[in-house]
Amino acid sequence: EIIMTQSPATLSLSPGERATLSCRASQSVSSSSLSWYQQKPGQAPRLLIYGASTRATGIPARFSGSGSGTDFTLTISSLQPEDFAVYYCQQDYNLRTFGQGTKVEIK
Amino acid sequence: QVQLVQSGSELKKPGASVKVSCKASGYTFTSYDIDWVRQAPGQGLEWMGWINTNTGNPTYVQGFTGRFVFSLDTSVSTAYLQISSLKAEDTAVYYCARVYDNRASNAFQHWGQGTLVTVSS
């Protein structure tokens, strides 16, 4: 099983600041198999990024993804009020596993 | 547009069974598998497995074998998750999900709204 480890667990930032979220895989995965999701309380997850760096349909340009191998990053260039949520990475290189999530909270 | 609409919340006693439905619309149901994801209260997302909507063949990941059954009714474009011998630890929101349109990716582009199953005496 590929274990996905996200850091930090919680990120406390102010609106307008840059958010950098990390996701590390326990073994190398193909970039095409790495995705990021946003989840707000009481809502289903929403796909943000697939293929490590491609924004899903309708996702604003302030969200970007990068990385390869075992280390991947989700960056939110300037946090908007609606961006405060929990973010999950997922790999589908070998079956599927999710990271444990990073909560982005208002400082 | 693609929609996955799940059945409503359920309150069950330990030992009972529950069946959650996921009705798909906006695409050809048998063209994409349906996956299931669990989220316990305050916890992260756990992938449970998937069902091939062409063959009806289910695949369960470790931890979701035995009491969990995926099934289909293709005549009404609906997938089902049945959980038997319910335990308190089965209390969670259960999501169905589908991959990206045109299989541009295996990421889950489409999600049901979730079904809360509460197991309590």
CSV table of C-alpha atoms in Angstrom, one decimal:
chain,number,residue,atom,x,y,z
A,1,GLU,CA,0.0,0.0,0.0
A,2,ILE,CA,1.3,3.5,-0.9
A,3,ILE,CA,1.0,5.8,2.1
A,4,MET,CA,0.4,9.5,1.5
A,5,THR,CA,1.6,11.8,4.2
A,6,GLN,CA,0.5,15.5,4.2
A,7,SER,CA,2.1,18.3,6.0
A,8,PRO,CA,1.4,20.4,7.9
A,9,ALA,CA,-1.7,19.0,9.6
A,10,THR,CA,-3.0,22.6,10.0
A,11,LEU,CA,-2.0,25.8,8.3
A,12,SER,CA,-3.0,29.1,9.9
A,13,LEU,CA,-2.9,31.9,7.4
A,14,SER,CA,-4.7,35.2,6.7
A,15,PRO,CA,-6.6,36.1,3.5
A,16,GLY,CA,-4.3,37.2,0.8
A,17,GLU,CA,-1.4,35.1,2.0
A,18,ARG,CA,0.2,32.3,0.0
A,19,ALA,CA,-0.5,28.7,1.1
A,20,THR,CA,1.9,25.8,0.4
A,21,LEU,CA,0.7,22.3,1.2
A,22,SER,CA,2.9,19.2,0.9
A,23,CYS,CA,2.1,15.6,0.1
A,24,ARG,CA,4.7,12.9,0.2
A,25,ALA,CA,4.2,9.4,-1.1
A,26,SER,CA,5.9,6.4,0.6
A,27,GLN,CA,7.1,5.3,-2.8
A,28,SER,CA,7.4,7.0,-6.2
A,29,VAL,CA,4.2,7.5,-8.1
A,30,SER,CA,3.5,8.7,-11.6
A,31,SER,CA,2.7,12.4,-11.7
A,32,SER,CA,-0.3,11.5,-13.8
A,33,SER,CA,-1.7,9.7,-10.8
A,34,LEU,CA,-1.6,12.5,-8.2
A,35,SER,CA,-4.6,14.6,-7.5
A,36,TRP,CA,-5.7,17.2,-4.9
A,37,TYR,CA,-9.2,17.8,-3.4
A,38,GLN,CA,-10.8,20.5,-1.4
A,39,GLN,CA,-13.5,19.7,1.2
A,40,LYS,CA,-15.6,22.2,3.1
A,41,PRO,CA,-17.7,21.2,6.2
A,42,GLY,CA,-20.8,19.3,5.2
A,43,GLN,CA,-19.8,19.0,1.6
A,44,ALA,CA,-18.4,16.4,-0.7
A,45,PRO,CA,-14.8,16.7,-1.8
A,46,ARG,CA,-14.2,18.8,-4.9
A,47,LEU,CA,-11.4,17.9,-7.4
A,48,LEU,CA,-8.9,20.8,-7.7
A,49,ILE,CA,-5.9,19.3,-9.5
A,50,TYR,CA,-5.2,16.1,-11.4
A,51,GLY,CA,-2.1,14.8,-13.0
A,52,ALA,CA,-0.1,16.7,-10.3
A,53,SER,CA,-0.5,20.1,-12.0
A,54,THR,CA,-3.6,20.3,-14.2
A,55,ARG,CA,-6.5,22.3,-12.9
A,56,ALA,CA,-9.8,20.6,-13.0
A,57,THR,CA,-12.7,22.3,-14.9
A,58,GLY,CA,-13.7,25.6,-13.3
A,59,ILE,CA,-10.9,25.7,-10.8
A,60,PRO,CA,-9.4,29.2,-10.4
A,61,ALA,CA,-5.9,29.9,-11.5
A,62,ARG,CA,-4.7,30.7,-7.9
A,63,PHE,CA,-4.6,27.0,-7.3
A,64,SER,CA,-1.5,25.3,-8.7
A,65,GLY,CA,0.1,21.9,-8.3
A,66,SER,CA,3.6,20.7,-8.8
A,67,GLY,CA,6.0,17.9,-8.0
A,68,SER,CA,7.1,14.5,-9.1
A,69,GLY,CA,8.2,11.1,-7.7
A,70,THR,CA,7.4,11.2,-4.0
A,71,ASP,CA,7.0,14.9,-3.3
A,72,PHE,CA,4.1,17.0,-4.4
A,73,THR,CA,2.9,20.5,-3.6
A,74,LEU,CA,-0.4,22.4,-3.8
A,75,THR,CA,0.0,26.1,-3.8
A,76,ILE,CA,-2.8,28.7,-3.3
A,77,SER,CA,-1.3,32.0,-4.4
A,78,SER,CA,-3.5,34.4,-2.5
A,79,LEU,CA,-6.0,32.9,-0.1
A,80,GLN,CA,-9.6,33.9,-0.6
A,81,PRO,CA,-12.2,33.6,2.2
A,82,GLU,CA,-13.8,30.6,0.4
A,83,ASP,CA,-10.4,28.7,0.3
A,84,PHE,CA,-10.4,28.0,4.1
A,85,ALA,CA,-11.1,24.2,4.0
A,86,VAL,CA,-9.4,20.8,4.3
A,87,TYR,CA,-7.3,19.7,1.4
A,88,TYR,CA,-6.5,16.0,0.5
A,89,CYS,CA,-4.0,14.5,-1.9
A,90,GLN,CA,-4.7,11.2,-3.5
A,91,GLN,CA,-2.7,8.7,-5.6
A,92,ASP,CA,-4.1,6.3,-8.0
A,93,TYR,CA,-0.8,4.8,-9.2
A,94,ASN,CA,-1.3,1.6,-7.2
A,95,LEU,CA,-4.9,1.2,-6.2
A,96,ARG,CA,-5.9,4.5,-4.4
A,97,THR,CA,-5.0,6.1,-1.2
A,98,PHE,CA,-5.7,9.5,0.3
A,99,GLY,CA,-3.5,11.6,2.5
A,100,GLN,CA,-4.8,12.5,6.0
A,101,GLY,CA,-5.6,16.1,5.0
A,102,THR,CA,-4.3,19.6,5.7
A,103,LYS,CA,-6.7,22.0,7.3
A,104,VAL,CA,-6.2,25.6,6.1
A,105,GLU,CA,-7.7,27.9,8.8
A,106,ILE,CA,-8.0,31.6,9.2
A,107,LYS,CA,-5.3,33.1,11.4
B,1,GLN,CA,-24.4,17.5,-16.7
B,2,VAL,CA,-23.1,14.5,-14.7
B,3,GLN,CA,-24.9,14.0,-11.4
B,4,LEU,CA,-24.6,11.4,-8.7
B,5,VAL,CA,-27.5,11.6,-6.3
B,6,GLN,CA,-27.4,9.5,-3.1
B,7,SER,CA,-30.1,8.4,-0.8
B,8,GLY,CA,-30.8,10.1,2.5
B,9,SER,CA,-29.4,9.7,6.0
B,10,GLU,CA,-30.0,6.5,7.8
B,11,LEU,CA,-30.1,5.7,11.5
B,12,LYS,CA,-29.7,2.0,12.3
B,13,LYS,CA,-29.2,-0.2,15.3
B,14,PRO,CA,-26.1,-2.4,15.7
B,15,GLY,CA,-26.5,-5.6,13.9
B,16,ALA,CA,-28.9,-4.2,11.3
B,17,SER,CA,-28.2,-3.7,7.6
B,18,VAL,CA,-28.3,-0.6,5.4
B,19,LYS,CA,-28.4,0.0,1.7
B,20,VAL,CA,-27.2,3.3,0.3
B,21,SER,CA,-28.0,4.2,-3.3
B,22,CYS,CA,-26.2,6.3,-5.8
B,23,LYS,CA,-28.2,7.3,-8.9
B,24,ALA,CA,-26.2,8.5,-11.9
B,25,SER,CA,-27.5,10.8,-14.7
B,26,GLY,CA,-26.0,12.9,-17.5
B,27,TYR,CA,-23.9,10.1,-19.0
B,28,THR,CA,-24.0,6.5,-20.0
B,29,PHE,CA,-24.0,4.7,-16.7
B,30,THR,CA,-22.1,1.6,-18.0
B,31,SER,CA,-19.2,3.7,-19.4
B,32,TYR,CA,-17.6,4.4,-16.0
B,33,ASP,CA,-17.0,2.5,-12.8
B,34,ILE,CA,-18.5,3.7,-9.6
B,35,ASP,CA,-16.2,4.0,-6.5
B,36,TRP,CA,-17.2,4.3,-2.9
B,37,VAL,CA,-15.4,6.4,-0.2
B,38,ARG,CA,-16.0,6.5,3.5
B,39,GLN,CA,-15.5,9.4,5.9
B,40,ALA,CA,-15.9,8.8,9.6
B,41,PRO,CA,-16.8,11.8,11.8
B,42,GLY,CA,-14.0,14.3,11.9
B,43,GLN,CA,-11.7,12.0,9.9
B,44,GLY,CA,-10.2,11.8,6.4
B,45,LEU,CA,-11.3,10.0,3.3
B,46,GLU,CA,-11.0,6.2,2.9
B,47,TRP,CA,-11.3,4.5,-0.4
B,48,MET,CA,-13.5,1.4,-0.2
B,49,GLY,CA,-13.2,0.0,-3.7
B,50,TRP,CA,-15.2,0.1,-6.9
B,51,ILE,CA,-17.8,-1.7,-9.0
B,52,ASN,CA,-17.4,-2.3,-12.8
B,53,THR,CA,-20.7,-1.0,-14.2
B,54,ASN,CA,-20.2,-3.1,-17.3
B,55,THR,CA,-19.7,-6.5,-15.7
B,56,GLY,CA,-21.1,-5.9,-12.2
B,57,ASN,CA,-17.8,-7.1,-10.8
B,58,PRO,CA,-17.0,-5.5,-7.4
B,59,THR,CA,-13.5,-5.0,-5.9
B,60,TYR,CA,-13.1,-4.3,-2.2
B,61,VAL,CA,-10.0,-3.0,-0.6
B,62,GLN,CA,-8.6,-4.3,2.6
B,63,GLY,CA,-10.8,-3.4,5.5
B,64,PHE,CA,-14.0,-3.5,3.5
B,65,THR,CA,-14.4,-7.2,2.8
B,66,GLY,CA,-17.1,-9.4,4.2
B,67,ARG,CA,-19.8,-7.1,5.4
B,68,PHE,CA,-19.7,-4.6,2.5
B,69,VAL,CA,-21.4,-5.3,-0.8
B,70,PHE,CA,-21.4,-3.2,-4.0
B,71,SER,CA,-24.2,-3.9,-6.5
B,72,LEU,CA,-25.9,-2.3,-9.5
B,73,ASP,CA,-29.3,-1.9,-11.1
B,74,THR,CA,-28.3,-0.7,-14.6
B,75,SER,CA,-31.9,-0.3,-15.6
B,76,VAL,CA,-32.1,2.7,-13.4
B,77,SER,CA,-28.5,3.8,-13.5
B,78,THR,CA,-28.0,3.2,-9.8
B,79,ALA,CA,-25.2,1.7,-7.7
B,80,TYR,CA,-25.7,0.4,-4.2
B,81,LEU,CA,-23.6,0.0,-1.1
B,82,GLN,CA,-25.0,-2.5,1.4
B,83,ILE,CA,-23.4,-2.9,4.8
B,84,SER,CA,-24.5,-5.8,7.0
B,85,SER,CA,-24.1,-6.5,10.7
B,86,LEU,CA,-23.6,-2.8,11.4
B,87,LYS,CA,-21.2,-1.7,14.1
B,88,ALA,CA,-20.9,1.6,15.8
B,89,GLU,CA,-17.6,2.2,13.9
B,90,ASP,CA,-19.5,2.0,10.6
B,91,THR,CA,-20.9,5.4,11.5
B,92,ALA,CA,-19.7,7.6,8.7
B,93,VAL,CA,-20.6,9.6,5.6
B,94,TYR,CA,-20.4,7.3,2.5
B,95,TYR,CA,-19.7,8.9,-0.9
B,96,CYS,CA,-20.0,7.4,-4.4
B,97,ALA,CA,-17.6,8.9,-6.9
B,98,ARG,CA,-16.7,8.7,-10.6
B,99,VAL,CA,-13.6,9.5,-12.5
B,100,TYR,CA,-13.0,12.4,-14.9
B,101,ASP,CA,-15.0,12.9,-18.1
B,102,ASN,CA,-13.5,11.1,-21.1
B,103,ARG,CA,-11.1,9.4,-18.6
B,104,ALA,CA,-8.7,12.4,-18.9
B,105,SER,CA,-7.7,11.3,-15.5
B,106,ASN,CA,-8.5,8.6,-12.9
B,107,ALA,CA,-9.1,11.4,-10.3
B,108,PHE,CA,-12.6,11.6,-9.0
B,109,GLN,CA,-14.2,14.5,-10.8
B,110,HIS,CA,-17.8,13.7,-9.8
B,111,TRP,CA,-19.0,12.9,-6.3
B,112,GLY,CA,-22.4,12.2,-4.8
B,113,GLN,CA,-23.5,14.5,-2.0
B,114,GLY,CA,-22.8,11.8,0.6
B,115,THR,CA,-25.0,9.6,2.8
B,116,LEU,CA,-24.7,9.7,6.6
B,117,VAL,CA,-25.1,6.3,8.2
B,118,THR,CA,-25.4,6.5,12.0
B,119,VAL,CA,-25.2,3.3,14.0
B,120,SER,CA,-26.5,3.6,17.5
B,121,SER,CA,-28.6,1.7,19.9
